[in-house]
Amino acid sequence: MTSTNMVSASSILFPAIAQLLLLVSLILTTNVIAYHHDESSIPSTLDGPFKPVTVPLDKSFRGNAVDLPDTDPRVQRRAAGFQPEQISVSLSSTYDSVWISWITGEFQIGDHIKPLDPKTVASIVRYGKLKYSLTHRATGQSLIYNQLYPFHGLQNYTSGIIHHVRLKGLEPNTLYYYECGDPSIAAMSGTYHFRTMPVSNPKSYPSRIAIVGDLGLTYNTTSTVSHMITNHPDLVLLVGDVCYANLYLTNGTGADCYSCSFSNSPIHETYQPRWDYWGRYMQPLLSKVPIMVVEGNHELEEQAQNQTFVAYSSRFAFPSKESKSPSTFYYSFNAGGIHFIMLGAYISYNKSGDQYKWLKRDLAKVDRGVTPWLVATWHAPWYSTYTAHYREAECMRVAMEDLLYKYGVDVVFNGHVHAYERSNRVYNYTLDPCGPVHITVGDGGNREKMAITHADEPGNCPEPSTTPDKIVGGFCAFNFTSGPAAGKFCWDRQPEYSAFRESSFGHGILEVKNETHALWTWHRNQDLYESAAGDIIYIVRQPDRCPVEVEPPTKGH
């Protein structure tokens, strides 16, 4: 009998013993990160709400990162001809399918570019459970994209050929080996491997999920990624802002603040080769560990004919079709007993829009008996107490928070603010035992500076007029009407919904243990891996106390 079954049986006869067995089960299944903590001292959300904590700024830590140059061997092209490079794995909506993506051919940038023809190279993956017997074969589609500017002197860009192939009929929690490329022209990759997600049920979860935002490609990024690799994650969630190509002019000149340094540019330029550098640097990790990405503001990348988000939508494979979404900006997928909802903060989210209608349908279909955990992510946080981007996403919160609360979202992950913050359970700025825990992890290590000032500190409260919502074209952030901050735009102390905040680069690890308990740890880059985590807590679901309201989707939606 498994420890989970023992707990289930004992809970009927001996509640006290059941609680003891549950604690033992959690201790035995907690990975090496928690071994550096006294298990009995790890708090849980049941101990909250917690009094707000602010960790003082470590001024010895360099919070202004430096980008990897194009001369770094980790970002240089090693593939010859049409050999695959920038190989990555991403998930479909269920365990029995994954996407393999890669690029063949070199990008071009300059005044005179000639796009490659995607039809000249096939998109083929050979795969199987035995390394030297890849008996299965799948084909997919290929594309190129351009980044074009209607102004003299700006260099245009055309990508290599981007391939996306979906593998189907896979077994759960199984190691598969694969090669990708075009065998007809002797342009196949080496052999890589990935592991599928476990089957979706309340007893089955990925061991470790790495969650990071605003990653970029700096020397601090390399520290973040090294820490993640040491953690042996089964899945990586990147909650927006990938490579920061839009901090550069098309001639490759970069700056920490684009608008500050290049205020006279006729259009917000980008240096698209940074995407290729990022793909090459990340390949050792992403060729075997699936990554799921949602767009951030730095993926906007405006170009000719008002096109936006082209690189983001072209380079990654998304389970949009599989999750019945019409867009690459929002979709959902399962990872074991977790249902993930990836939402777009830079596309319409009002209640009459397509995203809201899709979200309502998707939430209504979630069977919490199969996937007890419901996790939502998008880029710009609703609950952040830093001056940077303070209450910037208020219109999205006003439009969608009621829906997420109604369906019992357990945890929300965001980026955008370049610091770390974890909330108490909160709903509508009020402490609520059934509200989700909001966690901001926009601290991946990008070139822009860390966020270090808080809106509740004297002189740091921004003017409400500085928080317009560019999506709906109006203002939703107003003075609070009730509570300790009534009549004010900012609190005059760390808000009670903010449990813990610290300015540092790092990443987080989510380990769901069973239907009710998940261990969350946050790691700072400046710490040795073996040292204690910067923040650690058990997030505990209470389905009996917080029942989910189930409502069938409206006909025709």
Coordinates of C-alpha atoms in Angstrom, one line a residue:
M1 CA 0.0 0.0 0.0
T2 CA 1.4 3.4 -0.9
S3 CA 1.8 6.2 1.7
T4 CA -1.0 8.1 -0.1
N5 CA -3.4 5.1 0.2
M6 CA -2.4 4.7 3.9
V7 CA -3.3 8.3 4.5
S8 CA -6.6 7.9 2.7
A9 CA -7.6 4.8 4.7
S10 CA -6.4 6.2 8.0
S11 CA -8.3 9.4 7.6
I12 CA -11.5 7.5 8.0
L13 CA -10.5 5.7 11.2
F14 CA -7.7 7.6 12.9
P15 CA -7.6 11.3 11.9
A16 CA -4.6 12.1 14.1
I17 CA -2.6 9.2 12.7
A18 CA -3.6 10.3 9.2
Q19 CA -2.1 13.7 9.8
L20 CA 1.1 12.1 11.1
L21 CA 1.3 9.9 8.1
L22 CA 0.7 12.8 5.7
L23 CA 3.6 14.7 7.3
V24 CA 5.9 11.6 7.0
S25 CA 4.9 11.2 3.4
L26 CA 5.8 14.9 2.6
I27 CA 9.1 14.6 4.4
L28 CA 10.1 11.4 2.5
T29 CA 9.1 12.8 -0.9
T30 CA 10.6 16.3 -0.5
N31 CA 13.7 16.7 -2.6
V32 CA 17.2 17.7 -1.6
I33 CA 16.4 21.4 -1.5
A34 CA 14.3 21.0 1.6
Y35 CA 16.9 18.8 3.3
H36 CA 18.7 22.0 4.2
H37 CA 15.7 23.0 6.3
D38 CA 14.2 21.6 9.5
E39 CA 11.0 20.1 8.0
S40 CA 9.0 21.1 11.1
S41 CA 10.0 24.7 10.5
I42 CA 8.8 25.0 6.9
P43 CA 5.7 27.1 7.1
S44 CA 2.5 26.4 5.2
T45 CA -0.3 28.7 4.0
L46 CA -2.4 27.2 6.7
D47 CA -0.1 29.2 9.1
G48 CA -1.0 32.4 7.4
P49 CA -1.9 35.1 6.7
F50 CA 1.7 36.1 7.5
K51 CA 2.9 39.4 8.7
P52 CA 4.6 41.2 5.7
V53 CA 8.4 40.7 5.5
T54 CA 10.8 42.8 3.4
V55 CA 14.4 41.5 3.1
P56 CA 16.8 44.5 3.1
L57 CA 18.6 45.1 -0.2
D58 CA 21.9 43.4 -0.5
K59 CA 23.9 46.2 -2.0
S60 CA 26.9 44.0 -2.6
F61 CA 24.9 42.0 -5.2
R62 CA 25.2 43.5 -8.8
G63 CA 21.7 44.1 -9.9
N64 CA 22.5 45.5 -13.3
A65 CA 23.3 42.6 -15.5
V66 CA 25.6 42.5 -18.6
D67 CA 24.5 40.8 -21.8
L68 CA 26.5 37.9 -23.2
P69 CA 28.3 39.2 -26.3
D70 CA 27.9 37.5 -29.7
T71 CA 31.5 36.3 -29.4
D72 CA 30.6 34.0 -26.5
P73 CA 31.0 30.4 -27.8
R74 CA 27.7 29.5 -26.1
V75 CA 25.7 31.7 -28.5
Q76 CA 27.7 31.2 -31.7
R77 CA 26.4 29.0 -34.5
R78 CA 27.9 25.5 -34.6
A79 CA 25.6 23.9 -37.0
A80 CA 26.7 23.6 -40.6
G81 CA 24.5 24.0 -43.6
F82 CA 21.0 22.8 -42.8
Q83 CA 22.0 20.9 -39.6
P84 CA 19.4 21.5 -36.9
E85 CA 20.1 24.0 -34.1
Q86 CA 18.2 25.7 -31.3
I87 CA 16.4 22.4 -30.6
S88 CA 13.6 22.6 -28.0
V89 CA 10.8 20.5 -26.6
S90 CA 7.4 21.8 -25.5
L91 CA 4.2 20.2 -24.3
S92 CA 0.9 19.6 -25.9
S93 CA -2.3 19.8 -23.9
T94 CA -2.0 16.2 -22.5
Y95 CA 0.8 13.8 -21.7
D96 CA 0.5 11.7 -24.9
S97 CA 1.8 14.4 -27.2
V98 CA 4.8 16.8 -27.3
W99 CA 6.2 19.3 -29.8
I100 CA 9.8 19.3 -31.1
S101 CA 11.1 22.6 -32.6
W102 CA 14.3 23.5 -34.2
I103 CA 15.9 25.9 -36.8
T104 CA 17.8 25.1 -40.0
G105 CA 19.8 27.6 -42.0
E106 CA 21.3 30.8 -40.9
F107 CA 19.5 34.1 -40.3
Q108 CA 20.2 37.1 -42.5
I109 CA 20.3 40.8 -41.4
G110 CA 21.0 43.8 -43.5
D111 CA 19.8 46.0 -46.3
H112 CA 19.4 43.2 -48.8
I113 CA 18.0 40.0 -47.4
K114 CA 16.7 37.0 -49.3
P115 CA 14.3 34.8 -47.2
L116 CA 14.9 31.1 -47.3
D117 CA 12.3 28.8 -48.8
P118 CA 10.8 26.6 -46.0
K119 CA 9.9 24.0 -48.6
T120 CA 13.5 23.2 -49.3
V121 CA 14.0 21.4 -46.0
A122 CA 11.8 18.7 -44.6
S123 CA 10.5 18.7 -40.9
I124 CA 11.0 15.1 -39.7
V125 CA 11.5 13.6 -36.2
R126 CA 12.5 10.0 -35.6
Y127 CA 11.8 8.8 -32.1
G128 CA 11.4 5.8 -29.9
K129 CA 11.9 4.4 -26.4
L130 CA 15.3 2.8 -27.4
K131 CA 18.2 5.1 -28.2
Y132 CA 19.4 3.0 -31.1
S133 CA 16.0 2.0 -32.4
L134 CA 14.0 5.1 -33.4
T135 CA 11.2 3.3 -35.0
H136 CA 8.6 6.0 -35.1
R137 CA 8.5 9.0 -37.5
A138 CA 6.6 12.2 -37.5
T139 CA 6.4 15.1 -39.9
G140 CA 5.4 18.7 -39.3
Q141 CA 5.4 22.2 -40.7
S142 CA 8.1 24.8 -41.3
L143 CA 8.1 28.6 -41.6
I144 CA 10.3 31.7 -41.7
Y145 CA 9.5 35.1 -40.4
N146 CA 10.8 38.6 -41.2
Q147 CA 11.3 41.7 -39.1
L148 CA 11.0 44.6 -41.5
Y149 CA 11.3 48.3 -41.0
P150 CA 9.9 51.1 -43.3
F151 CA 12.8 53.5 -42.6
H152 CA 16.1 54.0 -44.3
G153 CA 19.1 52.9 -42.3
L154 CA 17.3 50.2 -40.3
Q155 CA 18.5 46.7 -41.1
N156 CA 15.9 44.1 -41.9
Y157 CA 16.0 40.5 -40.7
T158 CA 14.9 37.1 -41.9
S159 CA 15.1 34.0 -39.8
G160 CA 16.4 30.6 -40.6
I161 CA 13.8 27.9 -41.3
I162 CA 11.8 27.2 -38.1
H163 CA 10.4 23.7 -37.8
H164 CA 7.6 22.4 -35.5
V165 CA 6.7 18.7 -35.3
R166 CA 4.1 17.2 -33.0
L167 CA 4.7 13.7 -31.7
K168 CA 1.5 11.8 -30.8
G169 CA 0.5 8.5 -29.1
L170 CA 3.2 8.8 -26.4
E171 CA 3.1 6.9 -23.1
P172 CA 3.0 8.8 -19.8
N173 CA 6.1 9.4 -17.7
T174 CA 8.3 7.7 -20.3
L175 CA 11.8 8.5 -21.6
Y176 CA 11.9 8.9 -25.4
Y177 CA 14.9 9.4 -27.7
Y178 CA 14.7 11.5 -30.8
E179 CA 16.5 12.9 -33.8
C180 CA 15.2 15.8 -35.9
G181 CA 16.0 17.3 -39.3
D182 CA 15.9 16.2 -43.0
P183 CA 17.4 12.7 -43.7
S184 CA 17.2 13.2 -47.4
I185 CA 19.9 15.8 -47.4
A186 CA 21.9 14.2 -44.6
A187 CA 20.9 17.0 -42.2
M188 CA 19.8 15.2 -39.1
S189 CA 20.6 16.2 -35.5
G190 CA 22.3 14.1 -32.9
T191 CA 20.2 12.0 -30.5
Y192 CA 18.4 13.8 -27.7
H193 CA 15.8 12.7 -25.2
F194 CA 12.9 13.9 -23.2
R195 CA 10.4 12.5 -20.6
T196 CA 6.7 12.8 -21.1
M197 CA 4.5 14.2 -18.3
P198 CA 2.8 11.7 -15.9
V199 CA -0.8 10.8 -16.6
S200 CA -3.4 13.3 -15.3
N201 CA -4.8 12.1 -12.0
P202 CA -4.8 13.3 -8.4
K203 CA -1.9 11.0 -7.4
S204 CA 0.5 11.9 -10.2
Y205 CA 2.7 15.0 -10.6
P206 CA 5.9 16.1 -12.2
S207 CA 8.7 16.0 -9.6
R208 CA 10.0 19.6 -10.1
I209 CA 8.7 22.5 -12.2
A210 CA 11.1 25.4 -12.6
I211 CA 9.4 28.8 -12.9
V212 CA 11.2 31.9 -14.1
G213 CA 10.4 35.2 -15.7
D214 CA 12.2 38.0 -17.5
L215 CA 15.1 35.8 -18.3
G216 CA 17.1 37.6 -20.9
L217 CA 20.6 36.5 -21.9
T218 CA 23.1 38.0 -19.4
Y219 CA 25.8 36.6 -17.1
N220 CA 23.1 36.7 -14.4
T221 CA 20.9 34.6 -16.7
T222 CA 23.6 32.0 -16.9
S223 CA 23.7 31.8 -13.1
T224 CA 19.9 31.4 -13.1
V225 CA 19.9 28.7 -15.7
S226 CA 22.8 26.8 -14.0
H227 CA 20.8 26.8 -10.8
M228 CA 17.8 25.5 -12.7
I229 CA 19.8 22.7 -14.3
T230 CA 21.2 21.6 -10.9
N231 CA 17.6 21.3 -9.8
H232 CA 16.8 18.7 -12.5
P233 CA 13.4 20.2 -13.5
D234 CA 10.9 18.1 -15.4
L235 CA 9.3 21.3 -16.9
V236 CA 10.3 25.0 -17.3
L237 CA 7.7 27.7 -17.2
L238 CA 8.8 31.1 -18.6
V239 CA 6.3 33.7 -17.7
G240 CA 7.2 36.3 -20.3
D241 CA 10.1 38.4 -21.6
V242 CA 12.5 36.0 -23.2
C243 CA 15.6 37.4 -24.8
Y244 CA 15.1 41.2 -24.8
A245 CA 16.0 41.7 -28.5
N246 CA 14.1 44.9 -28.3
L247 CA 16.8 46.6 -26.1
Y248 CA 18.9 46.8 -29.3
L249 CA 19.0 48.8 -32.4
T250 CA 19.2 46.8 -35.7
N251 CA 23.0 47.5 -35.8
G252 CA 23.4 45.6 -32.5
T253 CA 23.9 48.6 -30.2
G254 CA 22.2 47.8 -26.9
A255 CA 21.1 49.7 -23.8
D256 CA 19.6 49.0 -20.4
C257 CA 16.8 51.4 -21.2
Y258 CA 15.7 51.7 -24.8
S259 CA 13.5 54.8 -24.5
C260 CA 16.2 56.5 -22.5
S261 CA 19.1 55.9 -24.9
F262 CA 17.3 55.8 -28.2
S263 CA 14.5 58.4 -27.8
N264 CA 14.8 59.7 -31.4
S265 CA 14.4 56.3 -33.2
P266 CA 11.4 56.4 -35.6
I267 CA 10.2 53.0 -34.5
H268 CA 11.1 50.7 -31.6
E269 CA 13.8 48.7 -33.3
T270 CA 14.9 45.2 -32.3
Y271 CA 18.1 43.1 -33.0
Q272 CA 16.6 39.8 -33.9
P273 CA 19.8 37.8 -33.8
R274 CA 19.5 37.9 -30.0
W275 CA 16.7 35.4 -30.4
D276 CA 19.1 33.0 -32.1
Y277 CA 21.7 33.6 -29.5
W278 CA 19.1 32.7 -26.8
G279 CA 18.0 29.6 -28.6
R280 CA 21.5 28.4 -29.0
Y281 CA 22.4 29.1 -25.3
M282 CA 19.3 27.3 -24.1
Q283 CA 19.4 24.2 -26.3
P284 CA 21.4 22.0 -23.8
L285 CA 18.5 22.4 -21.4
L286 CA 15.5 22.8 -23.6
S287 CA 16.3 19.9 -26.0
K288 CA 15.5 17.6 -23.1
V289 CA 13.3 19.6 -20.7
P290 CA 10.0 21.0 -22.1
I291 CA 9.5 24.7 -21.9
M292 CA 6.2 26.5 -21.9
V293 CA 6.2 30.2 -22.6
V294 CA 3.7 33.1 -22.4
E295 CA 4.3 36.5 -24.0
G296 CA 5.7 39.5 -22.2
N297 CA 5.9 43.1 -23.2
H298 CA 9.4 42.7 -24.6
E299 CA 8.0 40.3 -27.2
L300 CA 5.8 43.0 -28.7
E301 CA 8.5 43.9 -31.3
E302 CA 6.6 46.3 -33.5
Q303 CA 7.5 46.3 -37.2
A304 CA 6.2 47.3 -40.6
Q305 CA 2.5 47.1 -41.3
N306 CA 1.9 47.2 -37.5
Q307 CA 2.9 43.6 -37.0
T308 CA 3.7 42.5 -33.5
F309 CA 4.8 39.4 -31.5
V310 CA 6.0 37.8 -34.7
A311 CA 9.2 36.2 -33.3
Y312 CA 7.4 34.9 -30.2
S313 CA 4.5 33.3 -32.2
S314 CA 6.9 31.8 -34.8
R315 CA 9.7 30.4 -32.7
F316 CA 7.7 28.5 -30.1
A317 CA 5.2 25.7 -30.5
F318 CA 2.0 26.2 -28.5
P319 CA -0.8 23.8 -27.7
S320 CA -3.3 26.4 -28.8
K321 CA -5.3 24.2 -31.2
E322 CA -5.2 21.3 -28.7
S323 CA -6.6 23.4 -25.9
K324 CA -9.3 25.0 -28.3
S325 CA -7.6 28.4 -28.2
P326 CA -7.6 30.6 -31.4
S327 CA -4.4 32.3 -30.3
T328 CA -0.7 31.8 -29.4
F329 CA -1.3 34.4 -26.6
Y330 CA -3.4 32.1 -24.4
Y331 CA -3.7 28.4 -24.0
S332 CA -3.8 25.6 -21.4
F333 CA -2.3 22.2 -20.8
N334 CA -2.1 19.5 -18.2
A335 CA 1.0 18.3 -16.4
G336 CA 0.0 15.3 -14.2
G337 CA -2.7 16.5 -11.8
I338 CA -2.1 20.2 -12.6
H339 CA -4.0 22.2 -15.1
F340 CA -2.0 25.2 -16.3
I341 CA -3.7 28.3 -17.8
M342 CA -1.4 30.6 -19.7
L343 CA -3.1 34.0 -20.3
G344 CA -2.2 37.0 -22.4
A345 CA -1.7 40.3 -20.7
Y346 CA -1.2 42.1 -24.0
I347 CA -4.3 41.1 -25.9
S348 CA -7.9 42.0 -25.2
Y349 CA -9.1 40.4 -21.9
N350 CA -12.4 42.2 -21.5
K351 CA -15.5 40.1 -20.9
S352 CA -16.8 40.4 -24.4
G353 CA -13.5 39.4 -26.0
D354 CA -12.3 36.1 -27.3
Q355 CA -9.8 35.4 -24.5
Y356 CA -12.3 35.9 -21.7
K357 CA -14.8 33.6 -23.5
W358 CA -12.1 31.0 -24.0
L359 CA -11.0 31.2 -20.4
K360 CA -14.5 30.7 -19.2
R361 CA -15.0 27.6 -21.4
D362 CA -11.6 26.2 -20.3
L363 CA -12.2 26.7 -16.6
A364 CA -15.7 25.1 -16.9
K365 CA -14.1 22.0 -18.4
V366 CA -11.5 21.4 -15.7
D367 CA -12.3 18.3 -13.7
R368 CA -10.8 18.9 -10.2
G369 CA -11.2 15.2 -9.5
V370 CA -8.6 14.6 -12.3
T371 CA -6.5 17.7 -12.0
P372 CA -6.9 19.0 -8.4
W373 CA -4.4 21.8 -8.9
L374 CA -5.2 24.9 -11.0
V375 CA -2.3 27.2 -11.8
A376 CA -2.6 30.4 -13.8
T377 CA 0.2 32.5 -15.3
W378 CA 0.6 35.7 -17.3
H379 CA 3.2 38.4 -17.5
A380 CA 2.2 41.5 -15.6
P381 CA 1.3 40.9 -11.9
W382 CA -2.0 42.0 -10.3
Y383 CA -0.4 42.0 -6.8
S384 CA 2.9 43.7 -6.7
T385 CA 4.1 46.3 -4.2
Y386 CA 7.1 47.5 -6.1
T387 CA 7.1 51.0 -7.7
A388 CA 8.0 49.5 -11.1
H389 CA 4.7 48.7 -13.0
Y390 CA 2.7 49.4 -9.8
R391 CA -1.0 48.5 -10.5
E392 CA -0.3 48.5 -14.2
A393 CA -2.4 45.4 -14.9
E394 CA -5.4 46.6 -12.9
C395 CA -7.8 46.5 -15.9
M396 CA -7.0 42.8 -16.4
R397 CA -7.5 42.1 -12.7
V398 CA -10.9 43.9 -12.8
A399 CA -12.0 41.9 -15.8
M400 CA -10.7 38.4 -14.8
E401 CA -10.2 38.1 -11.1
D402 CA -13.8 37.1 -10.2
L403 CA -13.7 34.3 -12.8
L404 CA -10.4 32.9 -11.5
Y405 CA -11.6 33.1 -7.9
K406 CA -14.9 31.4 -8.7
Y407 CA -13.2 28.4 -10.2
G408 CA -10.7 28.1 -7.4
V409 CA -7.3 29.0 -8.9
D410 CA -4.7 27.9 -6.4
V411 CA -1.5 29.7 -7.5
V412 CA -0.7 32.6 -9.9
F413 CA 2.8 33.1 -11.3
N414 CA 3.8 36.4 -12.9
G415 CA 7.0 38.2 -14.1
H416 CA 7.4 41.8 -15.4
V417 CA 8.6 43.2 -12.0
H418 CA 12.3 42.4 -11.7
A419 CA 12.2 41.2 -8.1
Y420 CA 10.6 38.5 -6.0
E421 CA 7.4 38.7 -4.1
R422 CA 4.9 36.2 -2.6
S423 CA 1.5 37.2 -1.4
N424 CA -0.8 35.8 1.2
R425 CA -4.0 34.3 -0.1
V426 CA -5.8 37.3 -1.5
Y427 CA -8.8 38.4 -3.5
N428 CA -9.8 41.9 -4.5
Y429 CA -6.9 43.3 -2.3
T430 CA -8.4 41.6 0.7
L431 CA -7.0 38.7 2.7
D432 CA -9.1 35.6 1.8
P433 CA -8.4 32.0 2.7
C434 CA -9.8 30.8 -0.6
G435 CA -8.0 33.3 -2.8
P436 CA -4.9 32.2 -4.8
V437 CA -1.3 32.8 -3.7
H438 CA 0.3 35.3 -6.2
I439 CA 4.0 34.9 -6.8
T440 CA 6.1 37.3 -8.9
V441 CA 9.3 35.8 -10.3
G442 CA 10.4 38.5 -12.8
D443 CA 13.9 38.0 -11.5
G444 CA 15.5 35.8 -14.1
G445 CA 18.5 38.1 -14.7
N446 CA 17.8 40.3 -17.7
R447 CA 19.8 43.4 -18.7
E448 CA 17.4 45.9 -17.2
K449 CA 17.9 46.9 -13.6
M450 CA 16.4 45.1 -10.6
A451 CA 13.3 46.6 -9.0
I452 CA 14.3 47.8 -5.6
T453 CA 11.9 50.6 -4.5
H454 CA 8.4 49.9 -3.0
A455 CA 5.3 51.9 -3.7
D456 CA 4.5 52.0 0.0
E457 CA 7.7 53.8 1.0
P458 CA 7.7 57.6 1.4
G459 CA 8.0 59.4 -1.9
N460 CA 7.7 56.3 -4.0
C461 CA 4.0 56.2 -4.7
P462 CA 3.5 56.8 -8.5
E463 CA 1.0 59.2 -9.9
P464 CA -2.2 57.3 -11.0
S465 CA -1.9 59.0 -14.3
T466 CA 1.3 57.0 -15.0
T467 CA -0.7 53.7 -15.0
P468 CA -2.8 53.7 -18.1
D469 CA -3.8 50.4 -19.6
K470 CA -2.6 50.3 -23.2
I471 CA -4.9 47.3 -24.1
V472 CA -8.2 48.9 -23.2
G473 CA -7.0 52.4 -23.7
G474 CA -8.1 53.7 -20.3
F475 CA -7.5 53.8 -16.5
C476 CA -8.6 51.2 -14.1
A477 CA -6.3 51.9 -11.2
F478 CA -8.0 54.3 -8.7
N479 CA -7.6 55.1 -5.0
F480 CA -8.6 52.4 -2.7
T481 CA -12.1 52.8 -1.3
S482 CA -11.8 50.7 1.8
G483 CA -9.4 49.0 4.2
P484 CA -6.1 50.4 5.6
A485 CA -5.3 52.3 2.4
A486 CA -8.8 53.9 1.9
G487 CA -8.6 57.1 -0.1
K488 CA -5.0 56.5 -1.2
F489 CA -3.4 55.1 -4.4
C490 CA -0.7 53.3 -2.4
W491 CA -0.5 51.9 1.1
D492 CA 1.7 53.7 3.6
R493 CA 3.3 50.4 4.7
Q494 CA 3.9 47.0 3.2
P495 CA 0.4 45.8 2.4
E496 CA -1.0 43.0 4.4
Y497 CA -1.5 40.9 1.3
S498 CA 2.2 41.0 0.6
A499 CA 3.8 38.2 2.7
F500 CA 7.4 38.3 1.5
R501 CA 9.5 40.4 -0.9
E502 CA 13.1 40.7 -1.8
S503 CA 15.1 42.3 -4.7
S504 CA 17.4 39.7 -6.1
F505 CA 17.8 37.6 -9.3
G506 CA 16.8 33.9 -9.0
H507 CA 14.2 31.3 -9.9
G508 CA 11.6 29.1 -8.2
I509 CA 10.7 25.5 -8.0
L510 CA 7.2 24.1 -7.6
E511 CA 6.9 20.5 -6.3
V512 CA 3.3 19.3 -6.0
K513 CA 3.3 16.4 -3.5
N514 CA -0.4 15.3 -3.6
E515 CA -3.9 16.7 -4.0
T516 CA -3.5 19.3 -1.2
H517 CA 0.2 20.1 -0.6
A518 CA 2.8 21.7 -2.9
L519 CA 6.3 22.8 -1.8
W520 CA 7.4 26.2 -3.3
T521 CA 11.1 27.2 -3.0
W522 CA 12.7 30.4 -4.4
H523 CA 16.5 30.4 -4.9
R524 CA 18.7 33.5 -5.2
N525 CA 21.5 33.5 -7.7
Q526 CA 24.1 34.8 -5.2
D527 CA 23.6 31.9 -2.9
L528 CA 25.4 28.6 -3.1
Y529 CA 23.0 25.9 -4.3
E530 CA 23.5 23.9 -1.1
S531 CA 22.5 26.8 1.1
A532 CA 19.0 27.4 2.4
A533 CA 16.4 28.7 -0.1
G534 CA 15.6 32.4 -0.1
D535 CA 11.9 31.6 0.5
I536 CA 10.2 28.3 1.2
I537 CA 6.6 27.4 2.0
Y538 CA 4.0 24.6 1.6
I539 CA 1.0 25.9 -0.4
V540 CA -2.0 23.9 0.9
R541 CA -5.3 23.5 -0.8
Q542 CA -8.5 23.3 1.2
P543 CA -11.1 21.9 -1.1
D544 CA -13.6 21.3 1.7
R545 CA -13.3 24.9 3.0
C546 CA -13.1 26.4 -0.5
P547 CA -15.4 24.4 -2.8
V548 CA -15.2 25.2 -6.4
E549 CA -18.4 26.5 -8.0
V550 CA -19.0 24.5 -11.1
E551 CA -21.1 25.9 -13.9
P552 CA -21.6 24.4 -17.4
P553 CA -20.4 26.6 -20.3
T554 CA -23.0 28.8 -22.0
K555 CA -24.5 27.3 -25.2
G556 CA -22.8 28.5 -28.3
H557 CA -19.6 29.5 -26.4

